[in-house]
PDB file of C-alpha atoms and ligand atoms in Angstrom:
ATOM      1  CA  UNK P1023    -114.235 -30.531  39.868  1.00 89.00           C
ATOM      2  CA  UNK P1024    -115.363 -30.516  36.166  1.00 94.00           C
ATOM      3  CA  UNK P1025    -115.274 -27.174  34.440  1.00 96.00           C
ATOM      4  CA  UNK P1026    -119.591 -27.073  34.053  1.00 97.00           C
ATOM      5  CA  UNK P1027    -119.549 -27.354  37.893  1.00 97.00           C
ATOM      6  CA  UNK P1028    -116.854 -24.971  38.893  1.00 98.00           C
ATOM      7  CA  UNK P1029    -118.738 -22.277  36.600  1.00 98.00           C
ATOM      8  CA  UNK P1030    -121.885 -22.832  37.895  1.00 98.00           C
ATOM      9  CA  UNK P1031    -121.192 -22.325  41.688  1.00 98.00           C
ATOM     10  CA  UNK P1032    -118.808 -19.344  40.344  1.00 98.00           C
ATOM     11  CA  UNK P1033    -121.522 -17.807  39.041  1.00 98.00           C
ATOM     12  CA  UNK P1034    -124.133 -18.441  41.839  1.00 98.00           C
ATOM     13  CA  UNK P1035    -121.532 -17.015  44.073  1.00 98.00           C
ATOM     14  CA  UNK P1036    -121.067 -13.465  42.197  1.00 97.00           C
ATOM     15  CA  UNK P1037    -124.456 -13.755  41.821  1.00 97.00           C
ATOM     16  CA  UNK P1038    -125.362 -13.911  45.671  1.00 97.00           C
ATOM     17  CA  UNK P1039    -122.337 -12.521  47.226  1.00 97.00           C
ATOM     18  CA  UNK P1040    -123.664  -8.730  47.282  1.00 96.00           C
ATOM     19  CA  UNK P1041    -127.317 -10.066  48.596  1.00 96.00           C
ATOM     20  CA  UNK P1042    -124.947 -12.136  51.131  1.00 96.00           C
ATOM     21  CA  UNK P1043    -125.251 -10.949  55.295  1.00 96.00           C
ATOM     22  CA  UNK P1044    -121.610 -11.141  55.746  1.00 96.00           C
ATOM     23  CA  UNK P1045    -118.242  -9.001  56.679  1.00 95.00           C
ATOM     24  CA  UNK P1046    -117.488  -6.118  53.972  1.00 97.00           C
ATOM     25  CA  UNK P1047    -114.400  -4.689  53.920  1.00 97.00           C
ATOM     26  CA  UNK P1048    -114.850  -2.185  51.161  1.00 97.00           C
ATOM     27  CA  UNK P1049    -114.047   1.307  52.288  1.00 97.00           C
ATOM     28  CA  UNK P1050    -111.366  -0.137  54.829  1.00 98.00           C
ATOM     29  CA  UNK P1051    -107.861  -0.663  54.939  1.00 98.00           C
ATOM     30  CA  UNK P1052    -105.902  -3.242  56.626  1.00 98.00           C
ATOM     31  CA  UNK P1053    -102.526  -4.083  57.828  1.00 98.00           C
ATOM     32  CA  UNK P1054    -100.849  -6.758  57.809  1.00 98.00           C
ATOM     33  CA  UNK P1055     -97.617  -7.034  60.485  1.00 98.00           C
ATOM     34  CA  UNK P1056     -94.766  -9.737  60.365  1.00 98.00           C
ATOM     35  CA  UNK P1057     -93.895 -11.151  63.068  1.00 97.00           C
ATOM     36  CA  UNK P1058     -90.345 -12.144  61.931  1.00 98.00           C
ATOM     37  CA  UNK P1059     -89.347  -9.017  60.556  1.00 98.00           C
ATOM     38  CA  UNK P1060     -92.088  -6.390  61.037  1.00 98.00           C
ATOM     39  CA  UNK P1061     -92.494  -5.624  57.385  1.00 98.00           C
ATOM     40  CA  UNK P1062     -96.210  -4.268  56.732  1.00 97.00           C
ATOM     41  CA  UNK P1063     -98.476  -3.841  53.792  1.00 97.00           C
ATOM     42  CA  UNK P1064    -101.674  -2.460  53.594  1.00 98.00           C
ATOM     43  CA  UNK P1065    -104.931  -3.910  51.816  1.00 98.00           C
ATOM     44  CA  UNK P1066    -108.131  -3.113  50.838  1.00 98.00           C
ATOM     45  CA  UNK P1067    -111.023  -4.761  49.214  1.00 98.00           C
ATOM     46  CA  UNK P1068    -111.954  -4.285  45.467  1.00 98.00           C
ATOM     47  CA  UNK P1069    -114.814  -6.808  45.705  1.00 98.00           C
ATOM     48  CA  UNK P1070    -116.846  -8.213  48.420  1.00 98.00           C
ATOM     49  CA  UNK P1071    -115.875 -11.247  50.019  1.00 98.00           C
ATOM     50  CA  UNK P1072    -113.126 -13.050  52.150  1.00 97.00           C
ATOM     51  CA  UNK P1073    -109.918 -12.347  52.889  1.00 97.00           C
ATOM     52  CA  UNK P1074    -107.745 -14.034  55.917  1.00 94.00           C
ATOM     53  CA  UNK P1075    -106.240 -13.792  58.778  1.00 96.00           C
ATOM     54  CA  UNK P1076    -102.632 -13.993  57.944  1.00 97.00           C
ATOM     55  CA  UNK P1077    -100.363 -14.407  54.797  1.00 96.00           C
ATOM     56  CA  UNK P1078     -96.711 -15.174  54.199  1.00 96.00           C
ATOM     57  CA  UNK P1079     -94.084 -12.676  54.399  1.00 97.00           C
ATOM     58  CA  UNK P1080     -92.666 -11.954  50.834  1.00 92.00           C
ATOM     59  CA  UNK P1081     -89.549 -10.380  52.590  1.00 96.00           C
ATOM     60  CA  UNK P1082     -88.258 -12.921  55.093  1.00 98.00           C
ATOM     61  CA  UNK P1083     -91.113 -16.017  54.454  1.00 97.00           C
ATOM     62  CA  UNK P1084     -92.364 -15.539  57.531  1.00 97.00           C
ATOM     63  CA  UNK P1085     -96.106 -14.421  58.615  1.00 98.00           C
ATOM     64  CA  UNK P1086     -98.100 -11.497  58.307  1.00 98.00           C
ATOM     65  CA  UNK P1087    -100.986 -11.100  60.637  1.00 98.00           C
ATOM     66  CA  UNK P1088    -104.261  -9.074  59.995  1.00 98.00           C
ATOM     67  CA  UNK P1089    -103.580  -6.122  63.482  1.00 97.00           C
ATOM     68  CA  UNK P1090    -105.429  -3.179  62.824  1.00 98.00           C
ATOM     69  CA  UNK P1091    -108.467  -2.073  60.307  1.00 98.00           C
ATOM     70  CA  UNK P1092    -108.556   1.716  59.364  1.00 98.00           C
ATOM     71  CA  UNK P1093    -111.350   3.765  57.868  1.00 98.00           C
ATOM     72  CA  UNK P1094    -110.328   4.127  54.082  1.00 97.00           C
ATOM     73  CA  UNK P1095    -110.508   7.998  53.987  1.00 97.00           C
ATOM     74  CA  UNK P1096    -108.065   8.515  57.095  1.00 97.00           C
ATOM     75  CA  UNK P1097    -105.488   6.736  54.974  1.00 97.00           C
ATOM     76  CA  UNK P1098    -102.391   9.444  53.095  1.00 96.00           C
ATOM     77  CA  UNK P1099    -102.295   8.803  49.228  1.00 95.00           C
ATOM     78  CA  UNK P1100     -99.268   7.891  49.658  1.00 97.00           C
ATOM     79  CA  UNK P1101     -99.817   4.674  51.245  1.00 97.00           C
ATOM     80  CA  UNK P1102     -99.170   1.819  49.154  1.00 97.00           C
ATOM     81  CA  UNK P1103    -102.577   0.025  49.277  1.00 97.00           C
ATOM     82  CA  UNK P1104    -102.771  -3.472  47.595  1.00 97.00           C
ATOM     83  CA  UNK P1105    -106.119  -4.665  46.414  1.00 98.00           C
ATOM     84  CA  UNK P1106    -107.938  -8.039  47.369  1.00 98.00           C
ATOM     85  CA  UNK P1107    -109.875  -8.979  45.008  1.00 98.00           C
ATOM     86  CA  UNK P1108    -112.204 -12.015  43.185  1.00 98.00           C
ATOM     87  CA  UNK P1109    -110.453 -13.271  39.972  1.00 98.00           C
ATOM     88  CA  UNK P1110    -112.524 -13.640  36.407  1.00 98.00           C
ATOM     89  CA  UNK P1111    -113.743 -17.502  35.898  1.00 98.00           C
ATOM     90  CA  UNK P1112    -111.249 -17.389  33.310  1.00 98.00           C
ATOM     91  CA  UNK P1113    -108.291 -17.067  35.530  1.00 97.00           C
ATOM     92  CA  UNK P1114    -110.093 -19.421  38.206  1.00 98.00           C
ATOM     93  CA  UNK P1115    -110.419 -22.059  35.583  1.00 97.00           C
ATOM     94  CA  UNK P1116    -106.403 -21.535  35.599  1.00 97.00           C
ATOM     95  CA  UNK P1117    -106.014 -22.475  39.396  1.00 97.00           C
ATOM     96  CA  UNK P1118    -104.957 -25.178  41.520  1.00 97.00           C
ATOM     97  CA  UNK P1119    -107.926 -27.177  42.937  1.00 96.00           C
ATOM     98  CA  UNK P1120    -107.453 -25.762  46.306  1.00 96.00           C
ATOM     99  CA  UNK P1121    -107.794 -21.905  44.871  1.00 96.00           C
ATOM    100  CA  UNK P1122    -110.489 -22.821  42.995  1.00 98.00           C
ATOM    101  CA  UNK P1123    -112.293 -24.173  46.393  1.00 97.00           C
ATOM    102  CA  UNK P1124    -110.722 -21.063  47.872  1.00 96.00           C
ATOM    103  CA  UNK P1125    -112.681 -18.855  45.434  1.00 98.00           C
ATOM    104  CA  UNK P1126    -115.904 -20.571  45.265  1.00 98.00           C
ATOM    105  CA  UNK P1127    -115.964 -20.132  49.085  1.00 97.00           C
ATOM    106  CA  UNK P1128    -115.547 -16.071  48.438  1.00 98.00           C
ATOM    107  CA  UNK P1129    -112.090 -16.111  48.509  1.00 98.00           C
ATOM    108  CA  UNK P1130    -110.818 -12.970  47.524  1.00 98.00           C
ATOM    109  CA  UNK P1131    -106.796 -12.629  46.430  1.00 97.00           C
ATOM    110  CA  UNK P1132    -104.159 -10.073  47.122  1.00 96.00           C
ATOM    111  CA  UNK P1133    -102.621  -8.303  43.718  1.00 94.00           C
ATOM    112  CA  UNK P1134     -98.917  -8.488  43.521  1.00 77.00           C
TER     113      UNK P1134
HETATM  114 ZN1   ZN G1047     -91.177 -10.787  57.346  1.00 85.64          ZN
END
């Protein structure tokens, strides 16, 4: 996709997203449960849009799978919570082709 195009939809998506009937998981957390290993982690949106279903294990390479949604403000402070959310054009420009489709579908990502 040529860099006019991939700006254009980018913007027509931030521009719509909020207007957009669709699943918002801001004020939620999630967890995410390997099935290898049983390693969690715990997201939560920064921006509206979506997230999915599973993603890899970063301790065994394994998968993760979306089990249980909790109301943000019955989560401890001391929960590690990392944030999904929409990256700058600038850093979409950056991406692999498939990210970039990723993002201009309302992809969100996770923060490392
Ligand atoms: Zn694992």
């Amino acid at each position: 996709m040529k860099k006019e195009d991939i700006e254009k939809k980018y913007n027509e998506l931030v521009n719509s997203i909020e207007k957009k009937r669709m699943y918002d998981g801001r004020g939620t957390v999630d967890r995410y449960t390997c099935d290898t290993c049983g390693h969690v982690i715990y997201t939560t949106y920064r921006d509206k849009g979506v997230t999915p279903f599973t993603i890899r294990c970063n301790r065994c390479g394994g998968t993760k799978y979306h089990d249980k949604t909790y109301d943000k403000k019955t989560v401890p402070g001391y929960v590690i919570v990392n944030d999904w959310y929409r990256p700058t054009l600038e850093q979409t420009l950056k991406m692999s082709d498939g990210m970039i489709q990723h993002v201009l579908n309302g992809g969100l990502i996770l923060e490392e």
